[in-house]
Coordinates of C-alpha atoms in Angstrom, one line a residue:
M24 CA 0.0 0.0 0.0
K25 CA 2.8 2.3 0.9
K26 CA 4.5 1.6 -2.4
L27 CA 1.3 2.4 -4.3
F28 CA 1.0 5.7 -2.4
S29 CA 4.7 6.5 -3.2
Y30 CA 4.1 5.8 -6.9
A31 CA 1.0 8.0 -7.0
L32 CA 2.8 10.9 -5.2
M33 CA 5.8 10.7 -7.6
S34 CA 3.3 10.7 -10.6
L35 CA 1.6 13.8 -9.3
L36 CA 5.0 15.6 -8.8
L37 CA 6.1 14.7 -12.3
I38 CA 2.8 15.9 -13.8
G39 CA 3.2 19.2 -11.9
L40 CA 6.8 19.6 -13.1
L41 CA 5.8 19.0 -16.7
A42 CA 3.0 21.5 -16.5
A43 CA 5.3 24.1 -15.1
C44 CA 7.8 23.5 -17.9
G45 CA 5.0 23.9 -20.4
Q46 CA 4.0 27.2 -18.9
G47 CA 7.6 28.5 -19.0
G48 CA 7.9 27.5 -22.7
S49 CA 4.7 29.4 -23.6
K50 CA 6.0 32.5 -21.8
D51 CA 9.3 32.4 -23.7
T52 CA 7.5 32.0 -27.0
E53 CA 5.3 35.1 -26.2
Q54 CA 8.5 37.1 -25.4
T55 CA 10.1 36.1 -28.6
A56 CA 7.1 37.1 -30.6
D57 CA 7.1 40.5 -28.8
N58 CA 10.8 41.0 -29.8
I59 CA 10.1 40.2 -33.4
G60 CA 7.3 42.6 -33.5
S61 CA 9.5 45.4 -32.2
D62 CA 12.1 44.7 -34.8
V63 CA 9.6 44.9 -37.6
A64 CA 8.5 48.3 -36.2
E65 CA 12.0 49.7 -36.6
K66 CA 12.7 52.2 -39.4
K67 CA 14.0 51.0 -42.8
I68 CA 17.7 51.5 -43.2
L69 CA 19.3 53.1 -46.3
K70 CA 23.1 52.8 -46.8
M71 CA 24.6 55.9 -48.3
G72 CA 27.9 56.2 -50.0
T73 CA 29.9 59.4 -50.0
S74 CA 33.5 60.6 -50.4
A75 CA 34.1 62.8 -47.4
D76 CA 36.8 65.0 -48.9
F77 CA 34.6 67.6 -50.5
P78 CA 33.9 70.5 -48.0
P79 CA 31.5 72.0 -47.6
F80 CA 29.4 69.2 -49.2
E81 CA 30.9 66.3 -47.2
F82 CA 33.9 66.2 -44.9
V83 CA 35.2 64.8 -41.6
D84 CA 34.6 67.1 -38.6
T85 CA 38.0 66.6 -37.1
A86 CA 37.3 69.2 -34.4
K87 CA 34.6 66.9 -32.9
G88 CA 35.9 63.4 -33.9
E89 CA 35.2 61.4 -37.0
D90 CA 31.7 62.5 -37.8
I91 CA 31.0 63.3 -41.4
I92 CA 29.2 66.6 -41.9
G93 CA 28.3 69.0 -44.7
F94 CA 25.6 70.2 -47.0
D95 CA 25.0 66.8 -48.6
I96 CA 24.8 65.1 -45.2
D97 CA 22.2 67.6 -43.9
L98 CA 20.3 67.1 -47.1
A99 CA 20.4 63.3 -46.8
N100 CA 19.3 63.4 -43.2
A101 CA 16.4 65.8 -44.0
I102 CA 15.1 63.7 -46.9
T103 CA 15.4 60.3 -45.1
E104 CA 13.7 61.6 -42.0
K105 CA 10.8 62.9 -44.0
L106 CA 10.5 59.5 -45.7
G107 CA 10.8 57.4 -42.6
Y108 CA 14.3 56.0 -43.2
E109 CA 17.3 55.7 -41.1
I110 CA 20.6 56.4 -42.9
E111 CA 24.0 54.7 -42.5
I112 CA 26.9 56.7 -44.1
Q113 CA 29.9 54.9 -45.6
D114 CA 33.0 56.9 -46.6
M115 CA 34.9 55.7 -49.7
D116 CA 36.9 57.0 -52.6
F117 CA 34.8 59.0 -55.1
A118 CA 35.9 56.7 -58.0
G119 CA 34.3 53.7 -56.2
L120 CA 30.9 55.1 -55.6
I121 CA 29.2 54.0 -58.8
E122 CA 30.5 50.5 -58.4
A123 CA 29.3 50.4 -54.8
L124 CA 25.8 51.2 -56.1
K125 CA 26.0 48.6 -58.8
S126 CA 27.2 45.9 -56.5
K127 CA 24.5 46.8 -53.9
R128 CA 27.0 47.7 -51.2
V129 CA 25.1 51.0 -50.8
D130 CA 21.5 52.0 -51.6
I131 CA 22.2 55.7 -52.6
V132 CA 25.1 58.0 -53.3
L133 CA 25.1 61.6 -52.2
S134 CA 28.5 63.1 -52.8
G135 CA 28.5 66.2 -55.0
M136 CA 28.0 64.0 -58.0
S137 CA 26.9 65.3 -61.4
A138 CA 24.4 63.3 -63.4
T139 CA 26.4 62.9 -66.6
D140 CA 25.2 60.9 -69.6
E141 CA 28.0 58.3 -69.0
R142 CA 26.9 57.8 -65.4
K143 CA 23.3 57.5 -66.4
E144 CA 24.2 54.4 -68.3
S145 CA 25.0 52.6 -65.0
V146 CA 22.8 54.3 -62.4
D147 CA 19.7 56.4 -62.1
F148 CA 19.6 60.0 -60.7
S149 CA 17.3 62.2 -58.8
D150 CA 16.4 65.8 -59.9
I151 CA 19.3 68.3 -59.5
Y152 CA 19.4 69.6 -56.0
Y153 CA 22.4 72.0 -56.4
S154 CA 23.6 73.9 -59.5
A155 CA 27.4 74.3 -59.8
D156 CA 30.1 75.9 -61.9
Q157 CA 33.8 74.9 -62.3
M158 CA 36.9 76.9 -61.5
I159 CA 40.5 76.8 -62.6
V160 CA 42.7 77.2 -59.4
F161 CA 46.4 78.1 -59.5
K162 CA 49.2 79.6 -57.4
K163 CA 49.2 83.4 -57.4
D164 CA 52.9 83.5 -58.2
A165 CA 52.1 81.6 -61.4
P166 CA 48.9 83.4 -62.5
L167 CA 46.6 82.3 -65.3
T168 CA 43.8 84.3 -66.9
S169 CA 42.4 81.9 -69.6
V170 CA 42.1 78.3 -70.5
E171 CA 44.5 78.8 -73.5
E172 CA 47.2 79.7 -71.0
L173 CA 47.1 76.1 -69.7
A174 CA 48.8 74.9 -72.8
G175 CA 51.8 72.7 -71.9
K176 CA 50.8 72.6 -68.2
T177 CA 49.8 69.8 -65.9
V178 CA 46.2 70.1 -64.6
G179 CA 45.1 68.1 -61.5
V180 CA 41.6 66.7 -61.1
Q181 CA 39.8 64.2 -58.9
T182 CA 39.6 60.7 -60.4
A183 CA 36.2 59.8 -62.1
S184 CA 34.9 63.3 -61.4
I185 CA 33.0 65.8 -63.6
Q186 CA 36.2 67.9 -63.3
E187 CA 38.2 65.1 -65.0
D188 CA 35.6 65.1 -67.8
K189 CA 36.0 68.9 -68.1
A190 CA 39.8 68.5 -68.3
K191 CA 39.4 66.0 -71.1
E192 CA 37.1 68.5 -72.9
I193 CA 39.8 71.2 -72.5
K194 CA 42.5 68.9 -73.8
E195 CA 40.6 68.6 -77.1
T196 CA 41.6 72.2 -78.0
T197 CA 44.4 73.0 -75.6
D198 CA 47.5 70.8 -75.1
I199 CA 47.4 70.0 -71.4
K200 CA 48.6 67.0 -69.3
I201 CA 45.9 65.6 -67.0
D202 CA 46.8 64.0 -63.7
S203 CA 44.4 62.7 -61.1
R204 CA 44.2 61.8 -57.5
N205 CA 41.5 60.1 -55.4
R206 CA 40.9 62.9 -52.9
V207 CA 40.4 66.7 -53.4
P208 CA 42.9 67.6 -50.6
E209 CA 45.6 65.6 -52.4
I210 CA 44.9 67.6 -55.6
V211 CA 45.3 70.9 -53.8
Q212 CA 48.4 69.8 -52.0
E213 CA 50.0 68.8 -55.3
L214 CA 49.2 72.2 -56.6
K215 CA 50.8 73.9 -53.6
A216 CA 53.8 71.7 -53.9
G217 CA 54.3 72.7 -57.5
R218 CA 53.6 69.3 -59.0
F219 CA 50.4 70.6 -60.7
D220 CA 50.3 73.9 -62.5
A221 CA 46.5 74.2 -62.0
V222 CA 43.6 72.2 -60.7
I223 CA 39.9 72.1 -61.6
L224 CA 37.4 72.3 -58.7
E225 CA 33.7 72.9 -58.3
D226 CA 33.2 76.6 -57.4
A227 CA 31.9 76.3 -53.9
I228 CA 34.8 73.9 -53.0
A229 CA 37.3 76.2 -54.7
K230 CA 36.1 79.3 -52.9
G231 CA 36.6 77.4 -49.6
Y232 CA 40.2 76.7 -50.5
L233 CA 40.8 80.2 -51.8
D234 CA 39.6 81.7 -48.5
K235 CA 42.0 79.6 -46.5
N236 CA 45.0 79.8 -48.8
Q237 CA 46.1 83.3 -49.7
D238 CA 48.7 82.0 -52.1
L239 CA 46.0 80.6 -54.4
A240 CA 43.7 82.3 -56.9
G241 CA 41.3 81.2 -59.6
F242 CA 38.7 82.0 -62.3
T243 CA 35.4 80.4 -63.3
L244 CA 35.0 78.4 -66.4
E245 CA 32.3 79.5 -68.9
G246 CA 29.7 76.8 -69.4
D247 CA 27.1 76.4 -72.1
E248 CA 24.8 74.0 -70.1
E249 CA 23.5 73.6 -66.6
N250 CA 25.7 71.6 -64.4
G251 CA 24.5 70.4 -61.0
F252 CA 24.6 67.7 -58.4
A253 CA 22.0 64.9 -58.0
I254 CA 21.5 61.8 -55.9
A255 CA 22.4 58.5 -57.5
F256 CA 20.4 55.2 -57.2
P257 CA 20.8 51.7 -58.5
K258 CA 19.0 51.1 -61.8
G259 CA 15.3 50.1 -61.4
K260 CA 14.7 51.9 -58.1
D261 CA 12.0 54.1 -59.7
E262 CA 9.8 54.3 -56.6
L263 CA 12.6 55.3 -54.4
V264 CA 13.8 58.0 -56.9
A265 CA 10.2 59.3 -57.1
E266 CA 10.1 59.5 -53.3
F267 CA 13.3 61.5 -53.1
N268 CA 12.3 63.8 -56.0
K269 CA 9.1 64.7 -54.3
V270 CA 10.9 65.7 -51.1
I271 CA 13.6 67.7 -53.1
A272 CA 10.8 69.6 -54.9
E273 CA 9.1 70.3 -51.5
M274 CA 12.4 71.5 -50.0
K275 CA 13.0 73.8 -53.0
E276 CA 9.4 75.2 -52.6
N277 CA 9.4 75.7 -48.9
G278 CA 12.9 77.2 -48.7
E279 CA 14.6 74.4 -46.8
L280 CA 17.3 73.9 -49.6
E281 CA 18.0 77.7 -49.5
Q282 CA 18.4 77.5 -45.7
L283 CA 21.0 74.7 -46.2
A284 CA 22.8 76.8 -48.8
V285 CA 23.0 79.8 -46.5
K286 CA 24.3 77.5 -43.7
W287 CA 27.1 76.0 -45.7
F288 CA 27.9 78.5 -48.4
G289 CA 26.7 81.8 -47.0
G290 CA 24.3 82.5 -49.9
E291 CA 21.5 81.3 -52.1
Q292 CA 22.0 78.6 -54.7

């Protein structure tokens, strides 16, 4: 009789233990479901490629650490916030930005990039958000007044940039040697060191260097067509391009783009 009672007691304890385990498993499952739900509610992430050597459009804020700041960064943050995206910024050489888009390592490129016909063969572009001109920059002790005076001289440009295309255009009528570097500061340093006779820079960038380097001077190149910067996307992202274009148009209309221009350039664009 005692044995039967012992067996019954052990059976009841085992059933209770199994029931407790079952309740614990149910609770864990509910917590996991809650976690998954919170992950789904998070904002969508867009990876943005840029070349942070192009002040005031994008550059490293060395005074405060390694943060990348500038006109393009503010623009990217404003657009993605309005559209409900979070943005992750990746710094890389300008020459590698298009390939990064094509290989899907980044979702967009915002880096003072012109929407040239050649680039349009590989990627899509937003509407132009900033209109720009090009400048020839040189040392004051070796002054230049025209493109024709570049004959026989070495002209520095950034690799794979619109300035490189401009130099090739000049070379068709004026005998110049074109040399390129990956980063804009390298180009300016080569000029100051005397290895380049002149460099071609976007005007807002050039003016920044002219203000800080009293030994440099420059003049603006005449252009026969509008040149400006646009946001690049992988081919086939029409819906994303449309979303960005809508916000760019709104920011032009409500004055937000002008406010950014005043902040970073000190004047309207």
